[in-house]
CSV table of C-alpha atoms in Angstrom, one decimal:
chain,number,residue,atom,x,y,z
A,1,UNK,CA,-9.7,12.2,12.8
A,2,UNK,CA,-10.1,13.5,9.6
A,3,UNK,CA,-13.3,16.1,8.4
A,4,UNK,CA,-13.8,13.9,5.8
A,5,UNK,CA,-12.2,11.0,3.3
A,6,UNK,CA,-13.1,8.6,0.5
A,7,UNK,CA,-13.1,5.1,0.7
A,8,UNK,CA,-11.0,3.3,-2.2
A,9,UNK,CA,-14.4,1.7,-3.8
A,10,UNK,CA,-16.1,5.8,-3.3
A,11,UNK,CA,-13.0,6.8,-5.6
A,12,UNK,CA,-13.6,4.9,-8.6
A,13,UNK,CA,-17.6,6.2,-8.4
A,14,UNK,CA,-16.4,8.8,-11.0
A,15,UNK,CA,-15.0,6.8,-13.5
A,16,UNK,CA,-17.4,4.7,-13.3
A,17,UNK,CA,-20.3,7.1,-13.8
A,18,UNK,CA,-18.3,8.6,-16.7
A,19,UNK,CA,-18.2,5.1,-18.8
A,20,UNK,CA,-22.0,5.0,-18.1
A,21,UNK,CA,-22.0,8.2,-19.3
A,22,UNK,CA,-19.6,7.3,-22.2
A,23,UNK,CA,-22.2,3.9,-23.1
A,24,UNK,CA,-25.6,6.1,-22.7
A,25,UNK,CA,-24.3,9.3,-24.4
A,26,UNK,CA,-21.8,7.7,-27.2
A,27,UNK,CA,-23.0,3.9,-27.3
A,28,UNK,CA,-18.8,3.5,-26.6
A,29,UNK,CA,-18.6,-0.4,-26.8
A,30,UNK,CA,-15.5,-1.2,-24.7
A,31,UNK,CA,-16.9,0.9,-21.7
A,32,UNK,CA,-19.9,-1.0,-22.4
A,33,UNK,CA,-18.2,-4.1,-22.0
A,34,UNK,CA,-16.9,-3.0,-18.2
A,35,UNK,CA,-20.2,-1.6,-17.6
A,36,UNK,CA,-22.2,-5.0,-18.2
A,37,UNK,CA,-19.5,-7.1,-16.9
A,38,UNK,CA,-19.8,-4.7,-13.3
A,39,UNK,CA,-23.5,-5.2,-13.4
A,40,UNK,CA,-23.2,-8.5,-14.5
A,41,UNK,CA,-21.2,-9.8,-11.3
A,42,UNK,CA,-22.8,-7.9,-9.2
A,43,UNK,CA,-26.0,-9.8,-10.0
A,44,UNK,CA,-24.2,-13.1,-10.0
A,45,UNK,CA,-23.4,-12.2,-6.1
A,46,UNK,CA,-26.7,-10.6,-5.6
A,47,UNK,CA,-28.1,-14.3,-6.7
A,48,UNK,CA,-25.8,-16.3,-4.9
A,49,UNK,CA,-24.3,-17.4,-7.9
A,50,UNK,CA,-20.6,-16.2,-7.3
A,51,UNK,CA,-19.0,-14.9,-4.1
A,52,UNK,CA,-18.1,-11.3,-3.8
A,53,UNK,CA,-14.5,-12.8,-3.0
A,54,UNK,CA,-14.2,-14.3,-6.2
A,55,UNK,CA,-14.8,-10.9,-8.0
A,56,UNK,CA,-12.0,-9.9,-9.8
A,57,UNK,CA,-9.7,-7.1,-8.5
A,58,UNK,CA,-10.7,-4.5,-11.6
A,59,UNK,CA,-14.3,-4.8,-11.1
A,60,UNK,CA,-14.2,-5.6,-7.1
A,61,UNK,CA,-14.6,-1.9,-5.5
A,62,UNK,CA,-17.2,-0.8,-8.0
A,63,UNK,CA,-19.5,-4.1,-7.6
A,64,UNK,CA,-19.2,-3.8,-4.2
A,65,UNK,CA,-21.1,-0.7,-4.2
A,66,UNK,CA,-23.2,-1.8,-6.4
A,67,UNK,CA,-24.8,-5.0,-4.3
A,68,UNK,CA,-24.9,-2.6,-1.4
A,69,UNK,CA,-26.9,0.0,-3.3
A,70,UNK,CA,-29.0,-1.7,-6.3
A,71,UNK,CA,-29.8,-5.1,-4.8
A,72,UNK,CA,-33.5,-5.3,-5.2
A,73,UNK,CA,-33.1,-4.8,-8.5
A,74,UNK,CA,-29.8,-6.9,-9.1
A,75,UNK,CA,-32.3,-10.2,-7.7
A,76,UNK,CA,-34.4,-9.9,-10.6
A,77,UNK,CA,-32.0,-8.9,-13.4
A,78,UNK,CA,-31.4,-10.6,-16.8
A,79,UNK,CA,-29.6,-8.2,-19.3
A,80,UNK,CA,-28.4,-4.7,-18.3
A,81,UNK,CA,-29.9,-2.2,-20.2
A,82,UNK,CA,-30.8,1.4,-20.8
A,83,UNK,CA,-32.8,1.4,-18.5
A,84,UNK,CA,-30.5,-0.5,-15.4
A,85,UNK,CA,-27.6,2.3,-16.7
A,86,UNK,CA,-29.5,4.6,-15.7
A,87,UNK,CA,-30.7,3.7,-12.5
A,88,UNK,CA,-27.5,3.3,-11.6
A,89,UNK,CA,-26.3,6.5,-13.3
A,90,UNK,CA,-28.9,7.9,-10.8
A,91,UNK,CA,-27.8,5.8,-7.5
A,92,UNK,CA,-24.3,7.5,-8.0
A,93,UNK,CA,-24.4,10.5,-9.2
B,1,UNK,CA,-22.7,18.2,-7.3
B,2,UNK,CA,-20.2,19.6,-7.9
B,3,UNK,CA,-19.5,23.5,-7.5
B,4,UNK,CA,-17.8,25.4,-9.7
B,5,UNK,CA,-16.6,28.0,-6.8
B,6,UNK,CA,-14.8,24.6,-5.2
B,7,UNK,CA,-13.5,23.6,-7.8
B,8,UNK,CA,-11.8,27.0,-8.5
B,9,UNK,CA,-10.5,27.4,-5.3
B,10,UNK,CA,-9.0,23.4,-5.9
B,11,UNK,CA,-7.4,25.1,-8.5
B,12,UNK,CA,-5.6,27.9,-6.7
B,13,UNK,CA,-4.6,26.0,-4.1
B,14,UNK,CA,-2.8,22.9,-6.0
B,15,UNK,CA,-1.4,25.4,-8.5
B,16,UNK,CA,0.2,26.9,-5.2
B,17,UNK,CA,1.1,24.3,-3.5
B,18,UNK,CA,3.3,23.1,-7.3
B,19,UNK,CA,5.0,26.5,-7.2
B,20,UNK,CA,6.2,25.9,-3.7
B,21,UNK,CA,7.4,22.5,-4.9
B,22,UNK,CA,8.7,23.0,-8.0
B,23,UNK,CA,12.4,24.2,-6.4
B,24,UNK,CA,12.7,20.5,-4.5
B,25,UNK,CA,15.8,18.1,-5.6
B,26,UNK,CA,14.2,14.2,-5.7
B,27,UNK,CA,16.8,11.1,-4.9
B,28,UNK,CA,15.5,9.4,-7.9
B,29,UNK,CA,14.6,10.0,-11.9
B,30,UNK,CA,11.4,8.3,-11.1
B,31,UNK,CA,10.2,11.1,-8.4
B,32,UNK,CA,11.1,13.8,-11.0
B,33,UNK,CA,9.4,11.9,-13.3
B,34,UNK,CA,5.9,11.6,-11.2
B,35,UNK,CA,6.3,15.1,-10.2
B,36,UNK,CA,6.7,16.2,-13.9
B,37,UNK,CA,3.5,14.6,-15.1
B,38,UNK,CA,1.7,15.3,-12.5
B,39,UNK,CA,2.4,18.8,-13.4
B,40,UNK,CA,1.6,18.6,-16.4
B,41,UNK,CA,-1.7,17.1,-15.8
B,42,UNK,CA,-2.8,19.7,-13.6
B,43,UNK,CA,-2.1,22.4,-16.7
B,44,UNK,CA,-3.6,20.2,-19.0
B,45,UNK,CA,-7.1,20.2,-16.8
B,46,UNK,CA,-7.0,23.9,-15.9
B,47,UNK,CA,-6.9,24.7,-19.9
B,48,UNK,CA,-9.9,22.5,-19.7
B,49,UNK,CA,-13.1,25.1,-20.4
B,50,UNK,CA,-15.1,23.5,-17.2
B,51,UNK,CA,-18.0,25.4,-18.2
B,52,UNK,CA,-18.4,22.9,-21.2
B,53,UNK,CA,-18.2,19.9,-19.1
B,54,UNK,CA,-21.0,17.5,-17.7
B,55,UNK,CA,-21.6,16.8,-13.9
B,56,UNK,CA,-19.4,14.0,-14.0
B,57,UNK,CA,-16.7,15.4,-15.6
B,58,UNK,CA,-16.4,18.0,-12.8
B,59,UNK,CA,-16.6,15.0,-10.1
B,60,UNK,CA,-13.7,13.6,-12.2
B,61,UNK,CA,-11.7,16.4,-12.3
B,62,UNK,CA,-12.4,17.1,-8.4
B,63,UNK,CA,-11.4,13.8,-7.3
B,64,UNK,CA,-8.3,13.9,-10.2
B,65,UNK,CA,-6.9,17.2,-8.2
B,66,UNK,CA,-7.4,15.8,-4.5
B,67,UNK,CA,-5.3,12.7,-6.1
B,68,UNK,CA,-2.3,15.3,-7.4
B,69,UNK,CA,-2.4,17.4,-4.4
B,70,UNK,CA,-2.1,13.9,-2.3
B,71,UNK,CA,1.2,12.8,-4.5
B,72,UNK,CA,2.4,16.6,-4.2
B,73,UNK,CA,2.6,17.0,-0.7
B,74,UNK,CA,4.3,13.4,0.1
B,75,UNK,CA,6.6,14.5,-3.0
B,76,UNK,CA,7.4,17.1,-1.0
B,77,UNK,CA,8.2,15.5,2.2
B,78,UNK,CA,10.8,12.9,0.1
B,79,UNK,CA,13.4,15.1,-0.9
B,80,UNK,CA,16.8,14.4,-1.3
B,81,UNK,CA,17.6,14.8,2.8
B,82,UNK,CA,14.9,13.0,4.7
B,83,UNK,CA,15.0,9.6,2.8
B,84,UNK,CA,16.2,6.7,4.4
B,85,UNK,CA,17.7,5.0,1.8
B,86,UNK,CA,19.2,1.9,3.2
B,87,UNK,CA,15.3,1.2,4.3
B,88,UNK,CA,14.1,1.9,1.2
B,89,UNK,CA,16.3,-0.4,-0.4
B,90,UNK,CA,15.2,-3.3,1.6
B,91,UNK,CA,11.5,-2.3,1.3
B,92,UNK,CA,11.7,-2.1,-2.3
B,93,UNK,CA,13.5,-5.7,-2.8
B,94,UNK,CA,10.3,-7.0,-0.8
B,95,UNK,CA,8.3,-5.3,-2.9
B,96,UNK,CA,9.3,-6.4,-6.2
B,97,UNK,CA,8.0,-10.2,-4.8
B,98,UNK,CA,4.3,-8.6,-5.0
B,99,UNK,CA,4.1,-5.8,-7.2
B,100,UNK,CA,5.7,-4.4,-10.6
B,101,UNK,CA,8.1,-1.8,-8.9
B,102,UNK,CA,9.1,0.0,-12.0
B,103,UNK,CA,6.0,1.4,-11.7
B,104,UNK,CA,6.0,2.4,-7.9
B,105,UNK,CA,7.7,5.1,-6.0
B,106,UNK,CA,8.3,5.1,-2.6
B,107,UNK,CA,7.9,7.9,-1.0
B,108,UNK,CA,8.8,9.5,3.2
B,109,UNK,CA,7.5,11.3,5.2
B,110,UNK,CA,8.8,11.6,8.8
B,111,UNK,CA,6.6,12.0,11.3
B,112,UNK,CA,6.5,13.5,14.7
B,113,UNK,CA,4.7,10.8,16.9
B,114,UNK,CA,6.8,8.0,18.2
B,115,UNK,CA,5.6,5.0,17.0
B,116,UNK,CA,3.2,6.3,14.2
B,117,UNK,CA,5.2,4.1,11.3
B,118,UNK,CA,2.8,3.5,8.1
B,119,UNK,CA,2.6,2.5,4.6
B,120,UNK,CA,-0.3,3.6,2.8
B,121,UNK,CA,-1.3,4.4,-0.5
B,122,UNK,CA,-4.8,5.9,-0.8
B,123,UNK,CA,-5.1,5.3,-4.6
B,124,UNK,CA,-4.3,1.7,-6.5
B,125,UNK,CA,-3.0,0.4,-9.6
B,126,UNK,CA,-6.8,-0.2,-10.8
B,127,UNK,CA,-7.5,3.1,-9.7
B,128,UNK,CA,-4.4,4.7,-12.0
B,129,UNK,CA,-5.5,2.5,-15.0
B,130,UNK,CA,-8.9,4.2,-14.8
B,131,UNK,CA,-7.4,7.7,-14.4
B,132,UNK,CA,-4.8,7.0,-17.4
B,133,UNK,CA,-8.0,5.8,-19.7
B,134,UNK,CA,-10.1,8.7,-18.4
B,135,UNK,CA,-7.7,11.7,-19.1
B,136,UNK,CA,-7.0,10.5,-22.3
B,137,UNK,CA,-11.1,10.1,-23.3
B,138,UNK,CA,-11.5,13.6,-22.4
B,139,UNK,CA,-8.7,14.5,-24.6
B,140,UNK,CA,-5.7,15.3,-22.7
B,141,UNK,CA,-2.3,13.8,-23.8
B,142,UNK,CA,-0.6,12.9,-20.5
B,143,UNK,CA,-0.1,10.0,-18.8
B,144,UNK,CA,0.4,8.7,-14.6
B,145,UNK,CA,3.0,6.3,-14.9
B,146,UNK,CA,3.5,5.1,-11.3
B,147,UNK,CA,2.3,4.8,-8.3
B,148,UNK,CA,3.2,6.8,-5.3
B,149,UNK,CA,3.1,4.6,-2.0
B,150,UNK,CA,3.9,6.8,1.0
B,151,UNK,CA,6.2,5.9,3.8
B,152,UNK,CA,5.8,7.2,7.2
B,153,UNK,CA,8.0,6.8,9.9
B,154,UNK,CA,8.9,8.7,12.9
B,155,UNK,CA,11.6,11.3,12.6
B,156,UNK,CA,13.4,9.6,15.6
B,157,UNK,CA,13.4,6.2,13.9
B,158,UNK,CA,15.0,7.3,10.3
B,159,UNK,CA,18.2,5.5,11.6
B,160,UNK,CA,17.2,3.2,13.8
B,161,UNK,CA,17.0,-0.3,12.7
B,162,UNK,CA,16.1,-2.2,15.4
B,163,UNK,CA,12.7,-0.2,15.2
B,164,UNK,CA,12.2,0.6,11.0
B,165,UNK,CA,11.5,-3.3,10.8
B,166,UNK,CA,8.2,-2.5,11.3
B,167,UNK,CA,8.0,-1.2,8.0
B,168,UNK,CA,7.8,-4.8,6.6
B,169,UNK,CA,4.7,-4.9,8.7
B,170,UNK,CA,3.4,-1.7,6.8
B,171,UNK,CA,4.7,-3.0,3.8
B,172,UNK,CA,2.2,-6.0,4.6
B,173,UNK,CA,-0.5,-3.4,5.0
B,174,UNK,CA,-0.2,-2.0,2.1
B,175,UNK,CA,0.1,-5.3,-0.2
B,176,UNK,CA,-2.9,-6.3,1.3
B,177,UNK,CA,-4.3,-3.0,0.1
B,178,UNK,CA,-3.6,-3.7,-3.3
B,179,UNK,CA,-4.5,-7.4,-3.3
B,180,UNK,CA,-7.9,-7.0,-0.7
B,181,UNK,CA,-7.0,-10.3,0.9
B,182,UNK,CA,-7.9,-9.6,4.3
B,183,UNK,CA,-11.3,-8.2,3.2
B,184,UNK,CA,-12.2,-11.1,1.1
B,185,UNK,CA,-11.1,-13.4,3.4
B,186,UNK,CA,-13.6,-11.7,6.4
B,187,UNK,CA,-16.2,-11.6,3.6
B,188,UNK,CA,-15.6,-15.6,2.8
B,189,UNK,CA,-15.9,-15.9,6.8
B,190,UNK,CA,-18.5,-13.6,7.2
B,191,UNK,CA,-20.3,-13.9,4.3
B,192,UNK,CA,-23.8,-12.7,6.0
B,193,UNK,CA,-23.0,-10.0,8.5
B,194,UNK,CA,-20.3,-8.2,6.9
B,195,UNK,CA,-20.6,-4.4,6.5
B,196,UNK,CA,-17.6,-2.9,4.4
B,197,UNK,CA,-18.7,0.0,4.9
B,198,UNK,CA,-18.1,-0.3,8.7
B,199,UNK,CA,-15.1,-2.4,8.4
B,200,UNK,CA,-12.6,-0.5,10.1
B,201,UNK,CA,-14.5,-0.7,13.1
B,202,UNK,CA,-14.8,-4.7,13.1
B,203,UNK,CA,-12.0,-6.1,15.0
B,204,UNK,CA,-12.6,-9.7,12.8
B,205,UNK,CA,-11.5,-7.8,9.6
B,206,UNK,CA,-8.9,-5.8,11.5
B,207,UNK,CA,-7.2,-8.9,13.1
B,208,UNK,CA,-7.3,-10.4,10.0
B,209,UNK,CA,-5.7,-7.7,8.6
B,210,UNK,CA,-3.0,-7.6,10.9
B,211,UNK,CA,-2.3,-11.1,11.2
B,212,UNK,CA,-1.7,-10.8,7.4
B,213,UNK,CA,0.8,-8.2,7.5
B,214,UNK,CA,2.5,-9.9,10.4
B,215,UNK,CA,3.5,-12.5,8.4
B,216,UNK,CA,4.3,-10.6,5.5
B,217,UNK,CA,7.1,-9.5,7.7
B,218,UNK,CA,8.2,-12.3,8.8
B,219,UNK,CA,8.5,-13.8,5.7
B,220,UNK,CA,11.5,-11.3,5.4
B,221,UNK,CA,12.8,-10.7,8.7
B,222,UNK,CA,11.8,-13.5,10.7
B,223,UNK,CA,10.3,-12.5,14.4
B,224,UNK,CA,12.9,-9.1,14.4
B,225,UNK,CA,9.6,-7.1,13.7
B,226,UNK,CA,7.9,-9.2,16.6
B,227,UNK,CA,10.3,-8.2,18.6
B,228,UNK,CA,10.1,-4.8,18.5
B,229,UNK,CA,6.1,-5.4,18.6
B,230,UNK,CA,6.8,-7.1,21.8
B,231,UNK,CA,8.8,-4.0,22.7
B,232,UNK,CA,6.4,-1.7,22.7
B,233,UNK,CA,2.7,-3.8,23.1
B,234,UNK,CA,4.1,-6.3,25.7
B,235,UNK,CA,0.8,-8.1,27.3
B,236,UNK,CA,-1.7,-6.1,25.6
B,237,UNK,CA,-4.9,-7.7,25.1
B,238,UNK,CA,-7.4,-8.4,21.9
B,239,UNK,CA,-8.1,-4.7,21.3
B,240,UNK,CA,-10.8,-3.9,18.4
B,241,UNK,CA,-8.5,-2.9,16.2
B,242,UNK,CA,-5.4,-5.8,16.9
B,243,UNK,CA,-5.2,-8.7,18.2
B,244,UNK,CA,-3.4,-9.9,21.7
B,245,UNK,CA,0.1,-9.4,21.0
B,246,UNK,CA,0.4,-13.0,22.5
B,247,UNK,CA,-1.9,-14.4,20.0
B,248,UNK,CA,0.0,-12.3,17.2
B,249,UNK,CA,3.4,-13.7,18.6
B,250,UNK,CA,2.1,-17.4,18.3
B,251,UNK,CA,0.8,-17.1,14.7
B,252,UNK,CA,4.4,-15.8,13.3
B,253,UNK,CA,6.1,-18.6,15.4
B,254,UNK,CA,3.7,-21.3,13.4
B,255,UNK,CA,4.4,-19.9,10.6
B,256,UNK,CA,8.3,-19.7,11.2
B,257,UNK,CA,8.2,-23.3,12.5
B,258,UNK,CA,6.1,-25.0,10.1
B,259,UNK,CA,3.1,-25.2,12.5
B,260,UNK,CA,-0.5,-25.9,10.7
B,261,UNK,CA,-2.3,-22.7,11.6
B,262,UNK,CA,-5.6,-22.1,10.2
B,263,UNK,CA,-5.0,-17.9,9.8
B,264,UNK,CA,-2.0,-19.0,7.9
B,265,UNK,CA,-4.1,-21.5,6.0
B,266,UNK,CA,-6.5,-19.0,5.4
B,267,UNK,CA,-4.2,-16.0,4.2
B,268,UNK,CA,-2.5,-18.2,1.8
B,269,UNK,CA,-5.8,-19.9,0.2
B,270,UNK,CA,-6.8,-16.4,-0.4
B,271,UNK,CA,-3.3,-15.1,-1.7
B,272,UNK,CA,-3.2,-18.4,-3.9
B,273,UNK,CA,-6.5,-17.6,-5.3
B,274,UNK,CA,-6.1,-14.1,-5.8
B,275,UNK,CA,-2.5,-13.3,-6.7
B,276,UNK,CA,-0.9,-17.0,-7.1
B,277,UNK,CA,1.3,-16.2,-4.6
B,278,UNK,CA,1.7,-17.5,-0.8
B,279,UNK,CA,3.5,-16.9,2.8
B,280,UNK,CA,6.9,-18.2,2.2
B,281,UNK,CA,10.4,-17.6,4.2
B,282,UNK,CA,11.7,-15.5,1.6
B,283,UNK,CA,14.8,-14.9,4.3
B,284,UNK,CA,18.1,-16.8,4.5
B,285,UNK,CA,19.7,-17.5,8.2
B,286,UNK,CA,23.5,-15.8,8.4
B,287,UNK,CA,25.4,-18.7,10.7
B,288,UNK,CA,27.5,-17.7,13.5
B,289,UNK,CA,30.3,-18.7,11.3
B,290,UNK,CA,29.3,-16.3,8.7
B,291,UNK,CA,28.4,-13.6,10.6
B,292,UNK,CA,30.3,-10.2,10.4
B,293,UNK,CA,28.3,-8.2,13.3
B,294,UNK,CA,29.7,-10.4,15.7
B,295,UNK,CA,33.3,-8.9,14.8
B,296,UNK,CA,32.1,-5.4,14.5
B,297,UNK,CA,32.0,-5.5,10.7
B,298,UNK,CA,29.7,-4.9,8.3
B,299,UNK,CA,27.5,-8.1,7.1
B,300,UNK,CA,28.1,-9.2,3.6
B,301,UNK,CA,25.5,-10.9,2.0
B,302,UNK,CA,25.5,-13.5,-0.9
B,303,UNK,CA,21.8,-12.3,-1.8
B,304,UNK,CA,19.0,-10.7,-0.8
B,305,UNK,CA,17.1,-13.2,1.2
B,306,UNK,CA,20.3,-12.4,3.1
B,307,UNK,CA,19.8,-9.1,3.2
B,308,UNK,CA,16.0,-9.2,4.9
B,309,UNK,CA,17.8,-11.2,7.2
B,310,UNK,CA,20.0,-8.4,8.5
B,311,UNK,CA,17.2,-7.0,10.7
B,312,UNK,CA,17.1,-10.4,12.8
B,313,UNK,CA,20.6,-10.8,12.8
B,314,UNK,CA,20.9,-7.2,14.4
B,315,UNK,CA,18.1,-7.7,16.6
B,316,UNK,CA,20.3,-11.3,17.8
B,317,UNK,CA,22.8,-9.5,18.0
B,318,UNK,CA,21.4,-6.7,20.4
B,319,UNK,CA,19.5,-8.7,22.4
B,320,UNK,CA,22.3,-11.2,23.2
B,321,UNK,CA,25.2,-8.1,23.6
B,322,UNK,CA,25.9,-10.0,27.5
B,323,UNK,CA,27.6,-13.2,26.0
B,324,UNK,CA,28.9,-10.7,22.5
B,325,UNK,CA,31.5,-7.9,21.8
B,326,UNK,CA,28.8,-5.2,22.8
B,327,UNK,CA,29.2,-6.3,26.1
B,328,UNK,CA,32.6,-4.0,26.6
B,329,UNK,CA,30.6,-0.5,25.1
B,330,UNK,CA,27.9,0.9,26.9
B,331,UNK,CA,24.3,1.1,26.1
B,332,UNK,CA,24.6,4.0,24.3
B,333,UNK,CA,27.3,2.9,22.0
B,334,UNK,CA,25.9,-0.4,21.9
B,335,UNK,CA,22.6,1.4,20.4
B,336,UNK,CA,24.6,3.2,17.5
B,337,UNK,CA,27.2,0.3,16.8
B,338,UNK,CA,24.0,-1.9,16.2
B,339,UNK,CA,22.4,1.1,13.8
B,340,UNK,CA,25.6,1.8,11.6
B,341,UNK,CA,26.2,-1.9,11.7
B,342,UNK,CA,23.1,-2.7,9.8
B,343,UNK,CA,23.4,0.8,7.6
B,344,UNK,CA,26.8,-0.1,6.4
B,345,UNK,CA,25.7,-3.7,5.5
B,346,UNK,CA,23.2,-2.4,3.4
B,347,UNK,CA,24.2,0.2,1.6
B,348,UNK,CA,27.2,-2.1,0.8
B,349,UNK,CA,25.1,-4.3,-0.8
B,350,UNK,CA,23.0,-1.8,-2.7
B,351,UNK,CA,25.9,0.1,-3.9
B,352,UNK,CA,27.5,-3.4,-4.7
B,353,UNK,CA,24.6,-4.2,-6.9
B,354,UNK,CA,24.9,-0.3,-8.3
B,355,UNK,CA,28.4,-1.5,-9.6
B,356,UNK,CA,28.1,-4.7,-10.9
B,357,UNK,CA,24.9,-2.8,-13.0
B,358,UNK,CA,27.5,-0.4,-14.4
B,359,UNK,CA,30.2,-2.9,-15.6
């Protein structure tokens, strides 16, 4: 047994949080683009619009956490926005 | 959060445990390589003024360090002496079917439990595309250029073919790592009760999982690795985290045979969908006429879907030793003869290929 380990999804959380970072802080537009495309999925499976199996590997571990920790708001979600970034900013951080 | 004091003492201990390693002799340019920029990554973040640096930054750099000090320590148990090459070889010609393998090292580590044989890598390719883009947006001019899988097998087992086969199986586990098959295809089945957080403890995903890296294998080796399964889990029944050795038996020999099975079905959907690839006999049968082992000589093979197939042909070989030449040694020598057997027919190969490179 181990005292404690990361899953594979837990150790992109960092790199993730640090393009939100990058898109809230620096309005960087390619880490933009991942950032919507993550949320943007993740609402698609939230909605039953797309199966989580059909998420592509690059986005997979990080949408995964996200529809296990921001559904409620995912259900009702048009456009991500300042406002959804940092949510999520605040979920894992 | 992250506290400074931790992330100190991170620090100290990686930048130990690099002094103690920076002596070691790799088998490869590619392990000198790794080692090399991983070094150079860990300077290049402890000349970082942490002070300066947000939150996540200092969650970045935490989990960067845990993910050198990982590669360091497996570096360190795949020096020049422990490696068994020969496997290796074979694992890495299987490998290059899934994966890009100039940008993987395999690494060993022997272990002390019999039976504890594993391929793992705790870190993917996605996961070294996002460390490469995030060093270099804080500034630092290195780069990760593979990807260290690590290789365990017991110490006992380094030369013993008959039982190393089960490294195809690991070799399965690990691909299926990379790809998620096995946890997209429980989530397709599943689709409403599924818990990935909890996965490891739900024997549907982990018999999916191991149905999908038994026939990896046998794609390569045939039933040799089922053999050895049967060796050492004879009779045992569904546990939670594999499935009834029988029931494991019976979906390799549909798959060998050309049997419809729906896990087979299922796995290669998934693979197709995923990865455009598929469970394919990627093995060629050695005839009687053709094999060497028979006359105590060391297999030749024409190409490597040949050389997978060395493993069944020594399993063949020592499971029949009544009605072949084994039957005038005894068990013992019978047991080594086997082993070298399969070494020599290897490494012939591999240092065959080696030449025909050179000319």
């Amino acid at each position: 047994m181990f005292l404690a380990q990361l899953t594979s999804d837990q150790i992109m959380v960092p790199f993730f949080l640090k393009k939100i970072e990058d898109v809230l802080v620096n309005q960087d537009s390619v880490n933009k683009i991942f950032v919507d495309k993550v949320i943007i999925e993740s609402a698609s499976v939230v909605k039953g619009n797309k199966f989580l199996y059909n998420i592509d590997n690059d986005y997979y571990d990080i949408v995964k956490l996200l529809i296990q920790s921001y559904s409620d708001k995912l259900i009702t979600l048009t456009t991500p926005d300042r406002e959804v970034y940092l949510e999520i900013k605040n979920i894992f951080a | 959060m992250i506290l400074m004091r931790s992330l100190d003492l991170k620090f100290l201990q990686l930048e130990e445990t690099l002094y103690r390693s920076r002596t070691n002799s790799y088998s490869d340019k590619k392990k000198v390589e790794h080692f090399k920029e991983l070094n150079a990554l860990f300077f290049s973040l402890k000349d970082l003024n942490l002070n300066s640096l947000s939150q996540i930054d200092l969650g970045s750099i935490s989990l960067i360090l845990t993910y050198i000090e990982n590669d360091i320590v497996f570096l360190n148990d795949s020096t020049l002496n422990n490696i068994p090459h020969e496997l290796v070889y074979c694992l890495e010609k299987a490998l290059e079917d899934w994966i890009d393998t100039d940008k993987i090292i395999i690494s060993t580590t022997l272990t002390s439990k019999l039976d504890e044989f594993y391929f793992s890598s705790s870190y993917d390719q996605n996961f070294l595309k996002n460390l490469n883009r995030y060093i270099e947006s804080i500034g630092i001019d290195c780069k990760i250029s593979h990807l260290l899988l690590k290789m365990g097998l017991p110490k006992n087992c380094t030369r013993d073919y008959l039982a190393n086969v089960v490294m195809y199986h690991e070799l399965g586990h690990f691909i299926d790592s990379q790809y998620n098959i096995s946890e997209k295809i429980y989530i397709k089945n599943f689709p409403n009760d599924y818990n990935l957080q909890n996965k490891i403890y739900d024997q549907r995903f982990n018999h999916i999982s191991e149905y999908f890296a038994d026939l990896f294998a046998a794609q390569y080796v045939s039933d040799a690795s089922n053999l050895y399964l049967n060796f050492i889990a004879n009779g045992n029944p569904d546990y939670v985290t594999h499935p009834a050795t029988s029931k494991r038996i019976n979906v390799v020999n549909d798959f060998l045979n050309d049997i419809n099975n729906e896990c087979v079905n299922q796995i290669n959907e998934m693979l197709k969908l995923i990865c455009n690839k598929s469970f394919e006999k990627r093995f060629q049968k050695i005839s009687i006429k053709e094999n060497c082992l028979i006359k105590l000589f060391p297999q030749y093979f024409k190409n490597t879907r040949e050389l997978h197939y060395i493993f069944k042909l020594g399993w063949d070989f020592w499971e029949n030793y009544e009605s072949n030449i084994l039957h005038n040694f005894n068990n013992k020598d019978r047991y080594y003869i086997v082993n070298n057997l399969i070494e020599k027919s290897i490494s012939n190969y591999a240092i065959t290929e080696q030449w025909s490179k050179e000319l």
